[in-house]
Coordinates of N, CA and C in Angstrom, one line a residue:
M1 N -20.0 -12.8 14.2 CA -19.2 -12.7 12.7 C -18.2 -13.2 11.4
S2 N -18.6 -12.7 10.4 CA -18.3 -13.5 8.7 C -17.8 -14.4 8.6
K3 N -17.5 -15.3 8.2 CA -16.8 -16.5 7.5 C -16.4 -15.7 6.7
V4 N -15.1 -16.5 7.2 CA -14.0 -16.0 5.9 C -13.8 -17.5 5.1
S5 N -13.6 -17.7 3.8 CA -14.4 -17.9 2.6 C -12.1 -18.2 2.4
I6 N -12.9 -19.6 1.7 CA -11.8 -20.3 1.1 C -10.5 -19.6 0.2
R7 N -11.3 -19.1 -0.5 CA -10.1 -18.0 -1.0 C -9.6 -17.1 -0.6
D8 N -10.0 -16.3 0.8 CA -9.5 -15.2 1.2 C -8.5 -16.4 2.2
K9 N -8.6 -17.2 2.8 CA -7.9 -18.3 3.2 C -6.6 -18.3 2.9
L10 N -6.8 -19.4 1.0 CA -5.9 -19.3 0.3 C -4.4 -18.3 0.3
V11 N -5.3 -17.7 0.1 CA -4.5 -15.9 0.1 C -3.6 -15.3 1.3
H12 N -4.8 -14.9 2.3 CA -3.7 -15.5 3.5 C -2.7 -16.2 3.2
E13 N -2.7 -17.1 3.5 CA -1.6 -18.5 3.7 C -1.1 -18.6 2.9
A14 N -1.6 -18.1 2.1 CA -0.7 -17.7 0.6 C 1.6 -16.7 1.6
V15 N 0.6 -15.7 1.0 CA 1.0 -14.5 2.3 C 2.0 -15.0 2.9
R16 N 1.7 -15.0 4.1 CA 2.6 -15.9 5.3 C 2.4 -17.0 5.4
L17 N 2.8 -18.0 4.5 CA 4.5 -18.5 4.1 C 5.6 -18.3 3.6
M18 N 4.4 -17.5 1.8 CA 5.9 -17.0 0.7 C 6.6 -15.7 1.9
S19 N 6.0 -15.2 3.1 CA 6.8 -13.9 3.6 C 7.9 -14.9 4.6
E20 N 7.5 -16.0 5.1 CA 8.1 -16.8 6.2 C 9.5 -17.1 5.2
R21 N 8.8 -18.3 4.7 CA 9.8 -19.2 4.6 C 10.8 -18.4 2.2
G22 N 9.7 -18.0 2.1 CA 9.8 -17.3 0.2 C 9.1 -17.9 -0.6
Y23 N 9.0 -17.1 -1.9 CA 8.4 -17.9 -2.9 C 8.6 -18.8 -3.8
R24 N 9.6 -19.4 -4.3 CA 10.4 -20.8 -4.4 C 9.8 -21.5 -3.4
E25 N 10.4 -21.4 -2.1 CA 10.3 -22.6 -1.0 C 8.8 -23.0 0.0
T26 N 7.9 -22.3 -1.1 CA 6.4 -22.5 -0.7 C 5.9 -23.3 -1.7
T27 N 4.9 -24.9 -1.6 CA 4.8 -25.2 -2.2 C 2.9 -24.8 -2.4
V28 N 2.2 -25.2 -3.3 CA 0.8 -25.2 -3.8 C 0.2 -25.8 -2.0
G29 N 1.0 -27.0 -2.4 CA 0.5 -27.8 -0.8 C 0.9 -27.4 0.5
D30 N 1.5 -26.8 1.0 CA 1.5 -25.8 2.0 C 0.8 -25.3 2.0
I31 N 0.2 -24.6 0.7 CA -0.7 -23.9 1.1 C -2.5 -23.9 1.4
E32 N -2.4 -25.0 0.3 CA -3.1 -25.8 0.4 C -3.7 -26.1 2.2
E33 N -2.7 -27.1 3.0 CA -3.2 -27.8 3.9 C -2.9 -26.4 5.4
A34 N -2.0 -25.4 4.3 CA -2.6 -24.3 5.6 C -4.1 -23.4 6.2
A35 N -4.7 -23.7 4.9 CA -5.6 -23.1 4.2 C -6.7 -24.2 4.4
G36 N -6.7 -25.6 5.2 CA -6.9 -26.3 6.0 C -7.7 -27.4 4.5
L37 N -6.7 -27.3 3.6 CA -7.4 -28.0 1.9 C -6.6 -28.8 1.9
T38 N -7.0 -30.8 1.9 CA -6.1 -31.6 1.2 C -5.2 -31.1 0.5
R39 N -4.0 -30.8 0.6 CA -3.2 -31.1 -0.3 C -2.4 -31.3 -1.2
R40 N -2.5 -31.5 -2.0 CA -2.6 -31.5 -3.0 C -3.4 -31.9 -4.2
A41 N -5.1 -31.8 -4.2 CA -6.5 -32.3 -4.2 C -6.8 -31.7 -5.6
G42 N -6.7 -30.5 -5.9 CA -6.2 -28.9 -6.5 C -7.9 -27.7 -5.9
G43 N -7.2 -28.2 -4.8 CA -8.6 -27.0 -3.9 C -7.8 -25.2 -4.2
F44 N -6.8 -25.3 -4.6 CA -5.3 -24.3 -5.2 C -6.5 -24.0 -6.0
Y45 N -5.7 -24.7 -6.7 CA -6.4 -24.1 -8.5 C -7.7 -24.2 -9.5
R46 N -9.0 -24.5 -8.1 CA -10.4 -23.8 -8.1 C -10.3 -22.5 -8.3
H47 N -8.9 -21.6 -7.4 CA -9.3 -19.9 -7.3 C -8.2 -19.4 -7.6
F48 N -7.3 -20.3 -8.1 CA -6.6 -19.5 -8.5 C -5.6 -20.3 -9.7
A49 N -4.8 -19.8 -10.6 CA -3.9 -20.5 -11.7 C -2.6 -21.4 -11.0
S50 N -2.0 -19.9 -10.4 CA -0.3 -20.8 -10.1 C -0.3 -19.8 -8.3
K51 N 1.6 -20.2 -8.6 CA 1.0 -19.2 -6.4 C 1.1 -18.4 -7.3
E52 N 1.9 -17.3 -8.1 CA 2.4 -15.9 -8.4 C 0.9 -15.0 -8.8
D53 N -0.4 -16.1 -10.0 CA -1.9 -15.4 -9.7 C -2.4 -15.1 -7.8
V54 N -2.4 -16.0 -7.2 CA -2.9 -15.5 -5.7 C -2.1 -14.5 -5.4
I55 N -0.8 -14.2 -5.6 CA -0.2 -12.4 -4.8 C -0.5 -11.3 -6.3
V56 N -0.6 -11.9 -7.2 CA -1.0 -10.6 -7.9 C -2.3 -10.6 -7.5
Q57 N -3.4 -11.5 -7.7 CA -4.7 -10.7 -6.9 C -4.8 -10.1 -5.5
A58 N -4.1 -10.7 -4.8 CA -3.6 -10.8 -3.9 C -3.6 -8.4 -3.1
V59 N -2.3 -8.4 -4.8 CA -2.2 -6.9 -4.4 C -3.0 -5.6 -5.4
Q60 N -3.6 -6.6 -6.3 CA -5.1 -6.3 -7.1 C -6.0 -5.1 -5.8
H61 N -6.3 -6.5 -5.2 CA -7.3 -6.8 -4.0 C -7.4 -5.3 -3.2
I62 N -5.4 -5.6 -2.5 CA -5.5 -4.5 -1.3 C -5.2 -2.9 -2.3
S63 N -5.3 -2.8 -3.9 CA -5.2 -1.5 -4.7 C -6.3 -1.0 -4.7
E64 N -7.5 -1.6 -5.0 CA -9.1 -2.0 -4.9 C -9.6 -1.0 -3.9
E65 N -9.3 -1.0 -2.5 CA -9.2 -1.4 -1.1 C -8.8 -0.4 -0.5
M66 N -7.5 -0.1 -1.2 CA -6.9 1.8 -0.8 C -7.4 2.9 -1.6
I67 N -8.4 2.1 -2.5 CA -9.1 3.6 -3.1 C -9.4 4.1 -2.9
A68 N -10.9 3.0 -2.2 CA -11.6 3.1 -1.7 C -11.7 3.9 -0.5
E69 N -10.9 4.0 0.3 CA -11.2 4.2 1.1 C -10.2 5.4 0.8
I70 N -9.6 6.1 0.3 CA -9.1 7.7 0.6 C -10.0 7.8 -1.1
R71 N -11.2 8.2 -0.2 CA -12.1 8.7 -1.5 C -11.3 11.0 -2.0
L72 N -11.1 10.9 -2.8 CA -11.6 12.5 -3.3 C -11.8 13.3 -2.8
E73 N -13.1 13.5 -3.4 CA -14.3 13.7 -3.1 C -14.4 14.1 -1.1
D74 N -14.4 12.8 -0.5 CA -13.9 12.8 1.3 C -13.2 13.8 1.8
V75 N -12.0 13.8 0.9 CA -11.2 14.5 1.1 C -10.9 15.8 1.5
L76 N -11.6 16.0 0.2 CA -11.9 17.1 0.4 C -12.3 18.2 0.7
A77 N -13.4 16.9 0.9 CA -14.7 17.8 1.8 C -14.3 18.2 3.4
L78 N -13.0 18.2 3.8 CA -12.4 18.6 5.1 C -12.0 20.2 5.0
K79 N -11.6 20.6 3.6 CA -11.4 21.7 3.6 C -10.6 22.4 3.9
S80 N -8.9 21.8 4.8 CA -8.0 22.0 5.3 C -7.1 21.4 4.6
P81 N -6.0 22.3 4.0 CA -4.9 21.4 3.5 C -4.3 20.3 4.7
R82 N -4.0 21.4 5.8 CA -3.0 20.2 6.7 C -4.3 19.4 6.9
A83 N -5.2 18.8 7.4 CA -6.3 18.1 7.4 C -6.2 16.7 6.9
E84 N -6.4 17.3 5.3 CA -6.4 16.6 4.4 C -4.9 16.2 4.2
L85 N -3.6 16.9 4.3 CA -2.6 15.6 4.2 C -3.0 14.4 5.3
L86 N -3.2 14.9 6.9 CA -2.8 13.8 7.8 C -4.6 12.4 7.4
V87 N -5.3 13.6 6.9 CA -6.1 11.5 6.6 C -5.6 11.0 5.5
I88 N -4.6 11.8 4.1 CA -4.4 10.6 3.0 C -2.6 10.2 3.6
A89 N -2.1 10.6 4.7 CA -1.3 10.0 5.5 C -1.4 8.8 6.3
Q90 N -2.5 8.8 7.2 CA -2.9 8.1 8.2 C -3.5 6.9 6.9
A91 N -3.8 6.7 7.1 CA -4.7 5.8 5.4 C -3.5 4.8 4.9
L92 N -2.5 5.8 4.6 CA -1.6 5.1 3.8 C -1.0 4.3 5.1
V93 N -0.9 4.8 5.7 CA 0.0 4.3 7.3 C -0.4 2.8 7.0
R94 N -1.7 3.3 7.8 CA -2.8 1.9 8.6 C -2.9 0.7 7.0
H95 N -3.0 1.1 6.0 CA -2.8 0.6 4.8 C -1.4 -0.5 4.6
A96 N -0.7 0.7 4.7 CA 1.0 -0.3 5.2 C 1.0 -1.6 5.8
E97 N 0.4 -1.0 7.5 CA 0.2 -1.8 8.6 C -0.2 -3.1 8.4
K98 N -1.4 -2.9 8.1 CA -2.0 -4.1 7.9 C -2.1 -5.2 6.9
Y99 N -0.8 -4.5 5.8 CA -0.7 -5.5 4.7 C 0.5 -5.6 4.6
R100 N 1.6 -5.5 6.3 CA 3.0 -4.9 5.7 C 3.8 -5.9 4.7
R101 N 3.4 -7.9 6.0 CA 3.6 -9.3 5.2 C 3.8 -9.4 4.0
L102 N 2.9 -9.0 3.6 CA 2.7 -8.7 1.6 C 3.6 -7.2 0.8
R103 N 3.7 -7.1 1.6 CA 5.4 -6.1 1.0 C 6.3 -5.7 1.1
L104 N 6.4 -6.7 2.2 CA 7.1 -7.0 2.3 C 7.9 -7.8 1.6
L105 N 7.5 -8.8 1.5 CA 7.0 -10.1 0.6 C 7.5 -9.3 -1.2
L106 N 6.6 -8.5 -1.4 CA 6.8 -7.5 -2.6 C 8.6 -7.0 -2.9
Q107 N 9.4 -6.6 -1.3 CA 10.4 -6.3 -1.5 C 10.9 -7.0 -2.2
R108 N 11.3 -8.1 -1.5 CA 12.3 -9.3 -1.1 C 12.1 -10.0 -2.2
E109 N 10.7 -10.6 -2.7 CA 11.2 -11.5 -4.4 C 10.2 -10.9 -5.6
G110 N 9.5 -8.8 -5.4 CA 9.7 -8.7 -6.1 C 10.0 -8.9 -7.8
H111 N 11.0 -8.8 -7.7 CA 12.8 -8.2 -8.5 C 12.8 -9.8 -9.4
K112 N 11.9 -10.8 -9.5 CA 12.1 -12.1 -9.3 C 10.7 -12.1 -10.2
L113 N 9.9 -12.1 -9.7 CA 8.3 -12.0 -10.7 C 7.6 -11.0 -11.3
P114 N 8.0 -10.9 -12.3 CA 7.8 -10.6 -13.0 C 6.6 -10.1 -13.3
A115 N 5.5 -10.9 -13.3 CA 3.3 -10.2 -12.9 C 3.6 -10.0 -11.9
L116 N 4.5 -9.9 -10.3 CA 3.4 -9.4 -9.7 C 4.4 -7.7 -8.9
R117 N 5.4 -7.7 -10.4 CA 5.8 -5.7 -9.8 C 5.1 -5.9 -10.6
D118 N 4.4 -5.8 -11.5 CA 3.9 -5.2 -12.8 C 2.5 -4.9 -11.8
A119 N 2.1 -5.8 -11.1 CA 0.9 -5.8 -10.3 C 1.2 -4.0 -10.0
A120 N 1.9 -4.6 -8.9 CA 2.7 -3.6 -8.1 C 2.6 -2.6 -8.5
R121 N 3.1 -2.4 -9.5 CA 3.8 -1.0 -10.5 C 2.1 -0.5 -10.7
R122 N 1.5 -1.2 -11.4 CA -0.3 -0.4 -11.9 C -1.2 -0.1 -10.8
A123 N -0.5 -1.3 -9.8 CA -1.5 -0.8 -8.7 C -0.8 0.5 -7.7
N124 N 0.0 0.9 -7.9 CA 0.7 2.7 -6.6 C 0.4 3.4 -8.0
K125 N 0.7 3.0 -9.3 CA -0.2 4.5 -10.9 C -1.1 4.6 -10.3
R126 N -2.7 3.4 -10.0 CA -3.6 3.9 -10.3 C -3.7 5.0 -8.7
L127 N -3.4 4.4 -7.7 CA -4.0 5.5 -7.0 C -2.6 6.3 -7.1
A128 N -2.5 6.9 -7.7 CA -1.3 7.6 -7.7 C -2.5 8.6 -9.1
T129 N -3.3 8.2 -10.0 CA -3.5 9.1 -10.5 C -5.1 9.2 -10.4
L130 N -5.9 8.3 -9.1 CA -7.2 8.0 -9.2 C -7.0 9.1 -7.2
D131 N -6.5 9.5 -6.6 CA -6.4 10.3 -5.6 C -5.8 11.2 -5.7
V132 N -4.3 11.0 -5.5 CA -3.5 11.4 -4.6 C -3.4 12.1 -5.5
V133 N -2.8 12.8 -7.3 CA -2.4 13.6 -7.7 C -3.3 14.5 -8.2
P134 N -4.6 14.2 -8.1 CA -5.4 14.6 -8.0 C -5.9 15.6 -7.3
W135 N -5.7 15.3 -6.5 CA -5.8 15.8 -4.7 C -4.4 17.0 -4.7
V136 N -3.5 17.0 -5.2 CA -2.7 18.1 -5.4 C -2.5 18.9 -6.0
E137 N -3.4 18.6 -7.0 CA -3.4 19.5 -8.1 C -4.3 20.6 -7.8
D138 N -5.7 19.8 -7.2 CA -6.4 20.6 -7.0 C -6.1 21.3 -4.9
V139 N -5.6 21.1 -4.4 CA -5.1 21.9 -3.3 C -3.8 23.2 -4.2
M140 N -3.1 22.9 -5.4 CA -1.7 23.8 -5.4 C -3.0 24.8 -6.5
R141 N -4.3 24.5 -7.0 CA -5.2 25.4 -6.9 C -5.7 26.0 -6.2
R142 N -6.3 25.8 -5.1 CA -6.6 26.3 -3.7 C -5.6 27.0 -3.0
C143 N -4.6 27.0 -3.1 CA -3.6 27.6 -2.2 C -2.6 28.7 -3.7
G144 N -3.3 28.7 -4.5 CA -2.6 30.1 -4.8 C -1.0 29.2 -6.1
V145 N -0.7 28.3 -5.4 CA 0.8 27.7 -5.8 C 0.8 27.0 -7.9
K146 N 2.0 28.8 -7.9 CA 1.7 28.6 -9.4 C 2.8 28.2 -10.0
K147 N 3.8 27.2 -9.3 CA 4.7 26.8 -10.1 C 4.7 25.4 -9.8
G148 N 4.7 24.5 -10.3 CA 5.0 23.0 -10.0 C 4.2 21.9 -10.9
N149 N 5.0 20.8 -10.6 CA 4.0 19.7 -11.8 C 3.6 18.8 -10.9
A150 N 2.5 18.5 -10.9 CA 1.6 18.1 -9.9 C 2.5 16.8 -10.0
A151 N 1.7 15.7 -10.6 CA 2.8 14.0 -10.6 C 4.0 15.1 -9.7
Q152 N 5.1 15.1 -9.9 CA 6.1 15.5 -9.0 C 5.9 16.3 -7.7
T153 N 5.1 17.1 -7.6 CA 4.8 17.7 -6.1 C 4.6 16.5 -5.5
S154 N 3.2 15.7 -6.3 CA 3.4 14.3 -5.3 C 4.1 13.4 -4.6
L155 N 4.9 13.4 -5.4 CA 6.5 12.4 -5.1 C 7.0 13.1 -4.2
M156 N 6.8 14.5 -3.9 CA 7.5 15.7 -3.2 C 7.1 15.8 -1.9
I157 N 5.7 15.5 -1.4 CA 5.0 15.7 -0.8 C 4.3 14.4 -0.1
F158 N 4.6 13.1 -1.0 CA 4.5 12.0 0.1 C 5.9 11.1 -0.2
G159 N 6.2 11.2 -0.7 CA 7.8 10.0 -0.1 C 8.8 10.2 0.7
P160 N 8.5 11.3 1.9 CA 8.7 11.0 3.3 C 7.6 10.0 3.8
V161 N 6.7 10.2 4.0 CA 6.0 9.2 4.1 C 6.1 7.7 3.1
A162 N 6.3 7.4 2.7 CA 6.8 6.4 1.6 C 7.9 6.1 2.5
L163 N 9.2 6.2 2.6 CA 10.0 6.2 3.7 C 9.9 6.1 4.6
H164 N 9.3 7.2 6.0 CA 8.9 6.2 6.9 C 8.2 4.4 6.3
I165 N 7.9 4.9 6.2 CA 7.0 2.9 6.2 C 7.9 2.5 5.8
Y166 N 8.8 2.5 4.9 CA 9.9 1.7 4.7 C 10.6 1.3 5.5
S167 N 11.2 2.4 6.4 CA 11.9 2.5 7.8 C 10.7 1.4 8.9
L168 N 9.7 1.7 9.0 CA 8.9 0.8 9.7 C 9.1 -0.8 9.1
D169 N 8.8 -0.6 8.2 CA 8.5 -1.8 7.6 C 10.2 -3.0 7.9
R170 N 11.4 -2.4 8.0 CA 12.8 -2.9 8.3 C 12.7 -2.8 10.2
A171 N 12.2 -2.3 10.8 CA 12.1 -2.5 12.1 C 13.7 -1.6 12.1
D172 N 13.7 -0.3 11.8 CA 14.3 0.4 11.5 C 13.7 2.0 11.2
P173 N 13.7 2.9 12.4 CA 13.1 3.9 11.5 C 13.7 4.6 11.7
A174 N 13.7 5.6 10.5 CA 15.0 6.6 9.7 C 14.3 7.6 11.1
F175 N 16.6 8.0 10.5 CA 16.7 8.9 11.7 C 15.7 8.9 13.6
G176 N 15.7 7.3 13.6 CA 15.8 7.3 15.4 C 13.9 7.5 15.4
I177 N 13.6 7.7 14.8 CA 11.3 8.8 14.1 C 11.0 6.7 15.1
V178 N 9.9 6.7 16.4 CA 9.2 6.1 16.4 C 8.3 6.3 16.9
D179 N 7.9 7.4 16.9 CA 6.0 7.4 16.9 C 5.6 8.6 16.1
P180 N 4.5 7.2 14.5 CA 4.7 7.6 13.8 C 3.8 9.2 13.6
K181 N 2.7 9.0 15.0 CA 2.1 10.6 15.3 C 2.3 11.8 14.9
Q182 N 3.5 11.3 15.1 CA 4.1 12.3 15.3 C 4.8 13.2 14.0
F183 N 5.1 12.0 14.0 CA 6.3 11.8 12.3 C 5.3 12.7 11.6
L184 N 5.0 12.1 11.4 CA 2.6 12.8 10.4 C 2.3 14.6 10.7
A185 N 2.4 14.8 12.3 CA 1.4 15.9 12.7 C 3.5 16.6 11.8
V186 N 4.5 16.8 12.1 CA 5.4 17.9 11.4 C 5.2 17.9 10.6
W187 N 5.5 16.9 9.5 CA 5.2 16.7 8.5 C 3.7 17.3 8.0
A188 N 2.6 17.1 7.6 CA 1.9 17.7 7.7 C 1.8 19.3 7.8
D189 N 2.4 19.7 9.7 CA 2.6 21.3 9.2 C 3.8 21.9 8.3
H190 N 4.8 20.9 8.4 CA 6.1 21.8 6.7 C 5.2 22.1 6.2
W191 N 4.0 20.6 5.1 CA 3.3 20.8 3.5 C 2.4 21.7 3.8
A192 N 1.8 22.0 4.7 CA 0.9 23.0 4.9 C 1.3 24.5 5.3
G193 N 2.3 24.1 5.5 CA 2.4 25.9 5.5 C 3.5 26.3 4.0
W194 N 3.6 25.0 3.6 CA 4.5 25.7 2.3 C 2.9 25.8 1.0
L195 N 2.0 25.1 1.6 CA 1.1 25.0 0.3 C 0.4 26.8 1.2
D196 N 0.6 27.0 2.7 CA -0.7 28.6 2.9 C 0.3 29.3 2.0
R197 N 1.4 29.1 2.3 CA 2.7 30.0 1.1 C 2.2 30.4 0.0
G198 N 1.6 29.4 -0.4 CA 1.5 29.4 -2.5 C 2.5 29.0 -3.2
G199 N 3.2 27.8 -2.4 CA 4.3 27.2 -2.3 C 6.1 27.6 -2.4
V200 N 5.8 28.7 -1.2 CA 7.2 28.9 -1.2 C 8.4 28.6 0.3

């Protein structure tokens, strides 16, 4: 078993405490103590410039992890729009579950923290630019979809997945859907059919 670094402990505890108590209510000393460091001895500042910096860096790390997980060439190797849709969506849902606390913190406190909000926007844009939109461009070309902007089509295709994730975050599944696998199967069937019909 690999040893968890002090830096990783600080990130984990910062996210945990801020998601439980709130950003402003969590002090650097609280984070240090929860990570096993002496309160207010400077251990936190050896790794991060501020409370906001620790959360911004957590968002950047998650973005890099997500981009590494959804590799366009691996998705395209499946050679089936339905299978490709499911691989991308399952990765998005899996990632959302893994980092739910941080995402809830972003939803609740992001409007108060401009650097955090900007980091989240950059992370989403990077994922879309590197993986999602290029995949949509490719699958539209392969399936003979003549009309449509790939970025807008990406939003239409993956918007329901984002809504589904958001509803799970709120413990209030949209339309009472509680089985993510069933939801994703129906969603993938719909969009694969649309693609198979050339976007009709």
